[in-house]
PDB file of C-alpha atoms in Angstrom:
ATOM      1  CA  MET A  24      -0.669  16.897  15.605  1.00 87.00           C
ATOM      2  CA  LEU A  25       0.697  17.345  12.125  1.00 89.00           C
ATOM      3  CA  VAL A  26       2.067  14.179  10.550  1.00 91.00           C
ATOM      4  CA  THR A  27       3.842  14.278   7.222  1.00 91.00           C
ATOM      5  CA  ASN A  28       6.643  12.586   5.316  1.00 90.00           C
ATOM      6  CA  ILE A  29       8.340  15.711   3.971  1.00 89.00           C
ATOM      7  CA  GLU A  30      11.013  17.573   5.872  1.00 87.00           C
ATOM      8  CA  ILE A  31       9.963  21.164   5.346  1.00 83.00           C
ATOM      9  CA  ILE A  32       6.487  22.550   5.791  1.00 84.00           C
ATOM     10  CA  PRO A  33       5.932  25.534   3.509  1.00 80.00           C
ATOM     11  CA  GLY A  34       5.336  28.646   5.558  1.00 80.00           C
ATOM     12  CA  LYS A  35       6.270  27.082   8.899  1.00 84.00           C
ATOM     13  CA  ARG A  36       9.537  27.124  10.784  1.00 87.00           C
ATOM     14  CA  ILE A  37      10.951  24.380  12.977  1.00 90.00           C
ATOM     15  CA  THR A  38      11.867  25.815  16.363  1.00 91.00           C
ATOM     16  CA  LYS A  39      13.008  22.657  18.103  1.00 90.00           C
ATOM     17  CA  HIS A  40      14.044  19.114  17.196  1.00 91.00           C
ATOM     18  CA  LEU A  41      13.003  16.463  19.675  1.00 92.00           C
ATOM     19  CA  GLY A  42      14.464  13.345  18.098  1.00 92.00           C
ATOM     20  CA  LEU A  43      13.038  10.119  16.796  1.00 94.00           C
ATOM     21  CA  VAL A  44       9.632   8.824  17.778  1.00 95.00           C
ATOM     22  CA  GLN A  45       8.295   5.434  16.819  1.00 94.00           C
ATOM     23  CA  GLY A  46       5.338   3.153  17.147  1.00 94.00           C
ATOM     24  CA  SER A  47       4.747  -0.426  16.168  1.00 91.00           C
ATOM     25  CA  SER A  48       2.084  -3.067  16.236  1.00 91.00           C
ATOM     26  CA  VAL A  49       2.310  -6.794  15.669  1.00 89.00           C
ATOM     27  CA  ARG A  50      -0.758  -8.509  14.301  1.00 82.00           C
ATOM     28  CA  ALA A  51      -1.708 -12.033  13.466  1.00 77.00           C
ATOM     29  CA  LYS A  52      -4.346 -12.893  10.927  1.00 70.00           C
ATOM     30  CA  HIS A  53      -7.415 -14.743  12.093  1.00 69.00           C
ATOM     31  CA  LEU A  54      -8.788 -18.006  10.875  1.00 65.00           C
ATOM     32  CA  GLY A  55     -11.915 -16.822   9.063  1.00 67.00           C
ATOM     33  CA  ARG A  56      -9.920 -14.425   6.973  1.00 68.00           C
ATOM     34  CA  ASP A  57      -7.353 -17.110   6.350  1.00 69.00           C
ATOM     35  CA  ILE A  58      -9.922 -19.461   4.852  1.00 72.00           C
ATOM     36  CA  MET A  59     -11.164 -16.752   2.512  1.00 71.00           C
ATOM     37  CA  ALA A  60      -7.575 -15.959   1.602  1.00 70.00           C
ATOM     38  CA  GLY A  61      -7.009 -19.626   0.822  1.00 71.00           C
ATOM     39  CA  LEU A  62      -9.877 -19.529  -1.656  1.00 73.00           C
ATOM     40  CA  LYS A  63      -8.620 -16.323  -3.187  1.00 73.00           C
ATOM     41  CA  ASN A  64      -5.276 -18.006  -3.679  1.00 73.00           C
ATOM     42  CA  ILE A  65      -6.944 -20.188  -6.280  1.00 76.00           C
ATOM     43  CA  PHE A  66      -8.952 -17.498  -8.044  1.00 79.00           C
ATOM     44  CA  GLY A  67      -6.636 -14.542  -7.612  1.00 80.00           C
ATOM     45  CA  GLY A  68      -7.732 -11.028  -6.777  1.00 82.00           C
ATOM     46  CA  GLU A  69      -7.692  -8.668  -3.872  1.00 85.00           C
ATOM     47  CA  LEU A  70      -7.657 -10.006  -0.322  1.00 83.00           C
ATOM     48  CA  LYS A  71      -9.880  -7.348   1.251  1.00 84.00           C
ATOM     49  CA  GLY A  72      -9.642  -8.854   4.731  1.00 81.00           C
ATOM     50  CA  TYR A  73      -5.871  -8.537   4.715  1.00 82.00           C
ATOM     51  CA  THR A  74      -5.942  -5.050   3.278  1.00 86.00           C
ATOM     52  CA  GLU A  75      -8.175  -3.928   6.140  1.00 87.00           C
ATOM     53  CA  LEU A  76      -6.153  -5.791   8.743  1.00 85.00           C
ATOM     54  CA  LEU A  77      -2.892  -4.209   7.664  1.00 86.00           C
ATOM     55  CA  GLN A  78      -4.489  -0.801   7.392  1.00 89.00           C
ATOM     56  CA  GLU A  79      -5.840  -1.058  10.928  1.00 89.00           C
ATOM     57  CA  SER A  80      -2.540  -2.140  12.410  1.00 89.00           C
ATOM     58  CA  ARG A  81      -0.718   0.604  10.552  1.00 91.00           C
ATOM     59  CA  GLU A  82      -3.106   3.158  11.999  1.00 91.00           C
ATOM     60  CA  GLU A  83      -2.432   1.732  15.432  1.00 93.00           C
ATOM     61  CA  ALA A  84       1.323   1.996  14.906  1.00 93.00           C
ATOM     62  CA  MET A  85       0.881   5.611  13.868  1.00 93.00           C
ATOM     63  CA  GLU A  86      -1.340   6.258  16.879  1.00 94.00           C
ATOM     64  CA  ARG A  87       1.409   4.993  19.165  1.00 95.00           C
ATOM     65  CA  MET A  88       4.001   7.119  17.398  1.00 95.00           C
ATOM     66  CA  ILE A  89       1.796  10.190  17.867  1.00 94.00           C
ATOM     67  CA  GLN A  90       1.327   9.391  21.556  1.00 94.00           C
ATOM     68  CA  GLN A  91       5.086   9.264  21.951  1.00 94.00           C
ATOM     69  CA  ALA A  92       5.455  12.567  20.153  1.00 94.00           C
ATOM     70  CA  GLU A  93       2.857  14.164  22.409  1.00 94.00           C
ATOM     71  CA  ALA A  94       4.690  12.825  25.444  1.00 94.00           C
ATOM     72  CA  VAL A  95       7.879  14.663  24.471  1.00 94.00           C
ATOM     73  CA  GLY A  96       5.950  17.834  23.784  1.00 92.00           C
ATOM     74  CA  ALA A  97       6.075  17.940  19.991  1.00 93.00           C
ATOM     75  CA  ASN A  98       3.350  19.402  17.829  1.00 91.00           C
ATOM     76  CA  ALA A  99       4.386  17.744  14.572  1.00 92.00           C
ATOM     77  CA  VAL A 100       6.076  14.599  13.287  1.00 94.00           C
ATOM     78  CA  LEU A 101       8.089  15.063  10.110  1.00 92.00           C
ATOM     79  CA  ASN A 102       9.668  12.635   7.682  1.00 91.00           C
ATOM     80  CA  VAL A 103       7.501   9.696   8.676  1.00 93.00           C
ATOM     81  CA  ARG A 104       8.409   6.276   7.270  1.00 92.00           C
ATOM     82  CA  PHE A 105       6.576   2.991   7.374  1.00 92.00           C
ATOM     83  CA  SER A 106       8.054  -0.442   7.320  1.00 89.00           C
ATOM     84  CA  THR A 107       6.671  -3.947   7.430  1.00 86.00           C
ATOM     85  CA  SER A 108       8.376  -7.126   8.507  1.00 82.00           C
ATOM     86  CA  SER A 109       7.091 -10.599   9.151  1.00 76.00           C
ATOM     87  CA  VAL A 110       8.124 -11.786  12.573  1.00 73.00           C
ATOM     88  CA  ALA A 111       6.796 -15.325  12.539  1.00 70.00           C
ATOM     89  CA  ALA A 112       4.599 -17.325  10.179  1.00 68.00           C
ATOM     90  CA  GLY A 113       1.232 -15.615  10.186  1.00 66.00           C
ATOM     91  CA  ALA A 114       2.233 -12.494  12.097  1.00 74.00           C
ATOM     92  CA  ALA A 115       3.450  -9.199  10.746  1.00 78.00           C
ATOM     93  CA  GLU A 116       4.959  -6.172  12.393  1.00 86.00           C
ATOM     94  CA  LEU A 117       3.942  -2.744  11.161  1.00 88.00           C
ATOM     95  CA  PHE A 118       6.299  -0.020  12.177  1.00 91.00           C
ATOM     96  CA  ALA A 119       6.123   3.754  11.830  1.00 93.00           C
ATOM     97  CA  TYR A 120       8.808   6.258  12.766  1.00 94.00           C
ATOM     98  CA  GLY A 121       9.554   9.902  12.303  1.00 94.00           C
ATOM     99  CA  THR A 122      11.164  13.010  13.725  1.00 94.00           C
ATOM    100  CA  ALA A 123       9.289  14.862  16.437  1.00 94.00           C
ATOM    101  CA  VAL A 124       9.594  18.639  16.172  1.00 94.00           C
ATOM    102  CA  VAL A 125       8.057  21.791  17.494  1.00 93.00           C
ATOM    103  CA  LEU A 126       6.712  24.060  14.783  1.00 90.00           C
ATOM    104  CA  GLU A 127       6.108  27.709  15.429  1.00 83.00           C
TER     105      GLU A 127
ATOM    106  CA  MET B  26      -6.066 -40.058 -10.974  1.00 85.00           C
ATOM    107  CA  ILE B  27      -8.444 -38.043  -8.783  1.00 87.00           C
ATOM    108  CA  ASP B  28      -5.524 -35.894  -7.723  1.00 88.00           C
ATOM    109  CA  LEU B  29      -4.794 -35.120 -11.334  1.00 90.00           C
ATOM    110  CA  ILE B  30      -8.422 -34.198 -12.014  1.00 90.00           C
ATOM    111  CA  ILE B  31      -8.483 -31.871  -8.999  1.00 88.00           C
ATOM    112  CA  PHE B  32      -5.215 -30.327 -10.100  1.00 86.00           C
ATOM    113  CA  LEU B  33      -6.472 -29.700 -13.636  1.00 88.00           C
ATOM    114  CA  ALA B  34      -9.758 -28.315 -12.329  1.00 87.00           C
ATOM    115  CA  LEU B  35      -7.874 -25.900 -10.068  1.00 85.00           C
ATOM    116  CA  LEU B  36      -5.681 -24.846 -12.975  1.00 86.00           C
ATOM    117  CA  ALA B  37      -8.713 -24.212 -15.165  1.00 88.00           C
ATOM    118  CA  LEU B  38     -10.530 -22.302 -12.400  1.00 86.00           C
ATOM    119  CA  GLY B  39      -7.436 -20.264 -11.687  1.00 84.00           C
ATOM    120  CA  TYR B  40      -6.926 -19.471 -15.343  1.00 87.00           C
ATOM    121  CA  GLY B  41     -10.540 -18.487 -15.965  1.00 87.00           C
ATOM    122  CA  PHE B  42     -11.259 -16.448 -12.864  1.00 86.00           C
ATOM    123  CA  GLY B  43      -7.736 -15.054 -12.615  1.00 85.00           C
ATOM    124  CA  ARG B  44      -7.803 -13.767 -16.159  1.00 87.00           C
ATOM    125  CA  TYR B  45     -11.251 -12.290 -15.732  1.00 88.00           C
ATOM    126  CA  ALA B  46     -10.281 -10.597 -12.465  1.00 86.00           C
ATOM    127  CA  GLU B  47      -7.120  -9.171 -13.987  1.00 88.00           C
ATOM    128  CA  LEU B  48      -8.877  -7.775 -17.052  1.00 91.00           C
ATOM    129  CA  LYS B  49     -11.579  -6.215 -14.906  1.00 91.00           C
ATOM    130  CA  HIS B  50      -9.034  -4.762 -12.545  1.00 91.00           C
ATOM    131  CA  TYR B  51      -6.930  -3.256 -15.331  1.00 93.00           C
ATOM    132  CA  ARG B  52     -10.017  -1.690 -16.889  1.00 93.00           C
ATOM    133  CA  SER B  53     -10.942  -0.092 -13.570  1.00 93.00           C
ATOM    134  CA  ILE B  54      -7.341   1.065 -12.977  1.00 93.00           C
ATOM    135  CA  ILE B  55      -7.104   2.779 -16.363  1.00 94.00           C
ATOM    136  CA  GLN B  56     -10.480   4.434 -15.879  1.00 93.00           C
ATOM    137  CA  ARG B  57      -9.633   5.765 -12.416  1.00 93.00           C
ATOM    138  CA  GLU B  58      -6.150   6.873 -13.450  1.00 92.00           C
ATOM    139  CA  LYS B  59      -7.800   9.075 -16.054  1.00 92.00           C
ATOM    140  CA  GLU B  60     -10.103  10.606 -13.446  1.00 91.00           C
ATOM    141  CA  LEU B  61      -7.303  11.284 -10.987  1.00 90.00           C
ATOM    142  CA  ARG B  62      -4.770  12.661 -13.445  1.00 90.00           C
ATOM    143  CA  ASP B  63      -5.228  16.185 -12.088  1.00 89.00           C
ATOM    144  CA  ILE B  64      -3.531  15.186  -8.813  1.00 89.00           C
ATOM    145  CA  PRO B  65       0.091  14.532  -9.722  1.00 89.00           C
ATOM    146  CA  ALA B  66       2.209  12.441  -7.364  1.00 89.00           C
ATOM    147  CA  VAL B  67       5.889  13.363  -7.419  1.00 89.00           C
ATOM    148  CA  ALA B  68       8.897  11.853  -5.684  1.00 89.00           C
ATOM    149  CA  THR B  69      10.509  15.187  -4.801  1.00 86.00           C
ATOM    150  CA  LYS B  70      11.100  15.681  -1.131  1.00 85.00           C
ATOM    151  CA  PHE B  71      11.091  19.453  -1.085  1.00 83.00           C
ATOM    152  CA  PRO B  72       7.900  21.319  -1.862  1.00 81.00           C
ATOM    153  CA  PRO B  73       8.175  24.855  -3.261  1.00 78.00           C
ATOM    154  CA  LEU B  74       8.476  27.295  -0.394  1.00 72.00           C
ATOM    155  CA  THR B  75       5.988  29.846  -1.535  1.00 70.00           C
ATOM    156  CA  LYS B  76       2.849  30.427   0.434  1.00 73.00           C
ATOM    157  CA  ALA B  77       1.743  28.654   3.560  1.00 70.00           C
ATOM    158  CA  VAL B  78      -0.256  25.527   2.783  1.00 78.00           C
ATOM    159  CA  ASP B  79      -1.825  22.789   4.814  1.00 84.00           C
ATOM    160  CA  VAL B  80      -0.276  19.351   4.579  1.00 87.00           C
ATOM    161  CA  ALA B  81      -1.535  15.878   5.391  1.00 89.00           C
ATOM    162  CA  LEU B  82      -0.153  12.372   5.215  1.00 92.00           C
ATOM    163  CA  VAL B  83      -2.113  10.196   2.810  1.00 93.00           C
ATOM    164  CA  SER B  84      -1.701   6.522   2.112  1.00 92.00           C
ATOM    165  CA  GLY B  85      -3.237   3.696   0.163  1.00 93.00           C
ATOM    166  CA  SER B  86      -2.606   0.009   0.424  1.00 92.00           C
ATOM    167  CA  VAL B  87      -3.752  -3.177  -1.213  1.00 92.00           C
ATOM    168  CA  VAL B  88      -3.140  -6.904  -0.865  1.00 89.00           C
ATOM    169  CA  ILE B  89      -3.456  -8.851  -4.088  1.00 89.00           C
ATOM    170  CA  SER B  90      -3.181 -12.584  -4.453  1.00 86.00           C
ATOM    171  CA  VAL B  91      -1.953 -14.472  -7.469  1.00 84.00           C
ATOM    172  CA  ASP B  92      -4.176 -17.221  -8.915  1.00 84.00           C
ATOM    173  CA  TYR B  93      -3.445 -20.932  -9.030  1.00 83.00           C
ATOM    174  CA  PHE B  94      -2.645 -21.020 -12.738  1.00 87.00           C
ATOM    175  CA  LYS B  95      -0.123 -18.208 -12.537  1.00 85.00           C
ATOM    176  CA  ARG B  96       1.547 -19.752  -9.546  1.00 83.00           C
ATOM    177  CA  PHE B  97       1.928 -22.964 -11.519  1.00 85.00           C
ATOM    178  CA  VAL B  98       3.365 -21.116 -14.528  1.00 86.00           C
ATOM    179  CA  ALA B  99       5.768 -19.230 -12.273  1.00 84.00           C
ATOM    180  CA  GLY B 100       6.792 -22.538 -10.738  1.00 83.00           C
ATOM    181  CA  LEU B 101       7.649 -23.878 -14.193  1.00 86.00           C
ATOM    182  CA  ARG B 102       9.545 -20.691 -14.939  1.00 85.00           C
ATOM    183  CA  ASN B 103      11.630 -21.360 -11.851  1.00 82.00           C
ATOM    184  CA  LEU B 104      13.123 -24.374 -13.581  1.00 88.00           C
ATOM    185  CA  ILE B 105      14.525 -22.516 -16.558  1.00 88.00           C
ATOM    186  CA  GLY B 106      14.872 -19.003 -15.218  1.00 86.00           C
ATOM    187  CA  GLY B 107      14.056 -15.755 -16.980  1.00 86.00           C
ATOM    188  CA  ARG B 108      11.310 -13.196 -16.766  1.00 87.00           C
ATOM    189  CA  VAL B 109       8.348 -14.206 -14.649  1.00 85.00           C
ATOM    190  CA  THR B 110       5.592 -12.291 -16.413  1.00 86.00           C
ATOM    191  CA  ALA B 111       2.952 -13.876 -14.191  1.00 83.00           C
ATOM    192  CA  TYR B 112       4.215 -11.961 -11.184  1.00 86.00           C
ATOM    193  CA  GLU B 113       5.102  -8.802 -13.087  1.00 90.00           C
ATOM    194  CA  SER B 114       1.475  -8.027 -13.803  1.00 89.00           C
ATOM    195  CA  LEU B 115       0.546  -8.826 -10.202  1.00 89.00           C
ATOM    196  CA  LEU B 116       3.004  -6.265  -8.843  1.00 91.00           C
ATOM    197  CA  ASP B 117       2.093  -3.711 -11.476  1.00 93.00           C
ATOM    198  CA  ARG B 118      -1.583  -3.982 -10.573  1.00 92.00           C
ATOM    199  CA  ALA B 119      -0.874  -3.759  -6.860  1.00 93.00           C
ATOM    200  CA  ARG B 120       1.329  -0.661  -7.205  1.00 94.00           C
ATOM    201  CA  ARG B 121      -1.070   1.206  -9.443  1.00 94.00           C
ATOM    202  CA  GLU B 122      -4.015   0.337  -7.217  1.00 94.00           C
ATOM    203  CA  ALA B 123      -2.167   1.540  -4.093  1.00 95.00           C
ATOM    204  CA  ILE B 124      -1.269   4.835  -5.773  1.00 94.00           C
ATOM    205  CA  LEU B 125      -4.878   5.274  -6.890  1.00 95.00           C
ATOM    206  CA  ARG B 126      -6.166   4.720  -3.368  1.00 94.00           C
ATOM    207  CA  MET B 127      -3.682   7.241  -2.054  1.00 94.00           C
ATOM    208  CA  LYS B 128      -4.844   9.775  -4.633  1.00 94.00           C
ATOM    209  CA  GLU B 129      -8.467   9.135  -3.733  1.00 93.00           C
ATOM    210  CA  GLU B 130      -7.651   9.946  -0.127  1.00 93.00           C
ATOM    211  CA  ALA B 131      -5.805  13.067  -1.279  1.00 92.00           C
ATOM    212  CA  ARG B 132      -8.859  14.152  -3.220  1.00 91.00           C
ATOM    213  CA  ALA B 133     -11.033  13.658  -0.149  1.00 92.00           C
ATOM    214  CA  PHE B 134      -8.703  16.083   1.642  1.00 89.00           C
ATOM    215  CA  GLY B 135      -9.093  18.562  -1.198  1.00 88.00           C
ATOM    216  CA  GLY B 136      -5.393  18.398  -2.072  1.00 88.00           C
ATOM    217  CA  HIS B 137      -3.856  19.227  -5.419  1.00 86.00           C
ATOM    218  CA  ILE B 138      -0.388  17.648  -5.431  1.00 89.00           C
ATOM    219  CA  ILE B 139       1.334  14.812  -3.568  1.00 92.00           C
ATOM    220  CA  PHE B 140       4.984  15.123  -2.596  1.00 91.00           C
ATOM    221  CA  ASN B 141       7.572  12.549  -1.584  1.00 92.00           C
ATOM    222  CA  ILE B 142       5.656   9.481  -2.641  1.00 93.00           C
ATOM    223  CA  LYS B 143       7.101   6.257  -1.298  1.00 93.00           C
ATOM    224  CA  LEU B 144       6.133   2.741  -2.263  1.00 93.00           C
ATOM    225  CA  GLU B 145       6.621  -0.168   0.022  1.00 91.00           C
ATOM    226  CA  THR B 146       6.182  -3.780  -1.028  1.00 89.00           C
ATOM    227  CA  SER B 147       6.059  -6.821   1.161  1.00 85.00           C
ATOM    228  CA  SER B 148       5.128 -10.374   0.346  1.00 80.00           C
ATOM    229  CA  ILE B 149       2.741 -12.266   2.533  1.00 73.00           C
ATOM    230  CA  HIS B 150       4.044 -15.771   2.677  1.00 62.00           C
ATOM    231  CA  LYS B 151       1.652 -18.618   2.952  1.00 55.00           C
ATOM    232  CA  GLY B 152       4.404 -20.936   4.084  1.00 50.00           C
ATOM    233  CA  ARG B 153       3.562 -23.497   1.425  1.00 52.00           C
ATOM    234  CA  LYS B 154       6.291 -24.303  -1.099  1.00 53.00           C
ATOM    235  CA  ASN B 155       7.787 -20.918  -0.183  1.00 51.00           C
ATOM    236  CA  GLY B 156       5.949 -19.359  -3.106  1.00 54.00           C
ATOM    237  CA  VAL B 157       4.687 -15.800  -3.300  1.00 59.00           C
ATOM    238  CA  GLY B 158       1.126 -16.131  -2.088  1.00 70.00           C
ATOM    239  CA  ALA B 159       0.162 -12.509  -2.087  1.00 81.00           C
ATOM    240  CA  VAL B 160       1.839  -9.135  -2.117  1.00 86.00           C
ATOM    241  CA  GLU B 161       1.020  -6.056  -0.161  1.00 88.00           C
ATOM    242  CA  VAL B 162       1.864  -2.682  -1.621  1.00 92.00           C
ATOM    243  CA  MET B 163       1.518   0.518   0.325  1.00 92.00           C
ATOM    244  CA  ALA B 164       1.912   3.966  -1.187  1.00 94.00           C
ATOM    245  CA  TYR B 165       2.208   7.040   0.972  1.00 94.00           C
ATOM    246  CA  GLY B 166       3.046  10.677   0.557  1.00 93.00           C
ATOM    247  CA  THR B 167       2.285  14.165   1.718  1.00 92.00           C
ATOM    248  CA  VAL B 168      -0.514  16.066   0.077  1.00 91.00           C
ATOM    249  CA  LEU B 169      -0.424  19.842  -0.135  1.00 89.00           C
ATOM    250  CA  ILE B 170      -3.760  21.500   0.375  1.00 86.00           C
ATOM    251  CA  LYS B 171      -4.277  24.993  -0.934  1.00 77.00           C
ATOM    252  CA  PRO B 172      -5.869  27.269   1.590  1.00 70.00           C
ATOM    253  CA  ARG B 173      -9.439  28.078   0.602  1.00 61.00           C
ATOM    254  CA  LYS B 174      -9.846  31.358  -1.197  1.00 57.00           C
ATOM    255  CA  ILE B 175     -12.360  33.674   0.391  1.00 52.00           C
ATOM    256  CA  SER B 176     -14.648  34.790  -2.349  1.00 47.00           C
TER     257      SER B 176
END
């Protein structure tokens, strides 16, 4: 499965458009990380726990998007976008979407 | 009285460690930007349609928190309005770090140029005093990988 955020792949032709595919994942932070983050809020600096957490959930969102693309018979997802929104206090939604296509 | 002492101690800690962390971070950013200058990241959506190349999605993200002192200064700034330099440097650091991480991933793929770079920023609210606790910046783009020459 080829995943990219450009619309044209050099040297490859799109034979079929299969529409939008999407995947999302909602995650809450856990307490241990929150305590560390509280400390970091005094000293400043990178919150590694959060970086990892968001990275993981983004990968999961992408995984779900790819599963959907496979289900409709695509072999590539073009023009992928990511978006983040906070649903409730302490939980964030990571969302990935793109166009499923068949490349020759 | 004790409250005041704790407050001042937090301010001092925030100022000291925050400043040190920022200086160290900027030094590392400038150093790594120099090393990764050979992989340009451009915002163009359309790559040149020459030869067939491999492509891959690369991304980098970082969550950076602001220190206690800066949050206090930004709070004061809220009263009179104007530029909030305390947060400007925070966002600048986060963006440059995210782009660097993306480029590092691109290098691991053996790519030579990144197309259609997008930056996404979101603030992670702590819920207290509705201040900006930390920001997350994610950079992503498509890296073009030259096919290996057979030599």
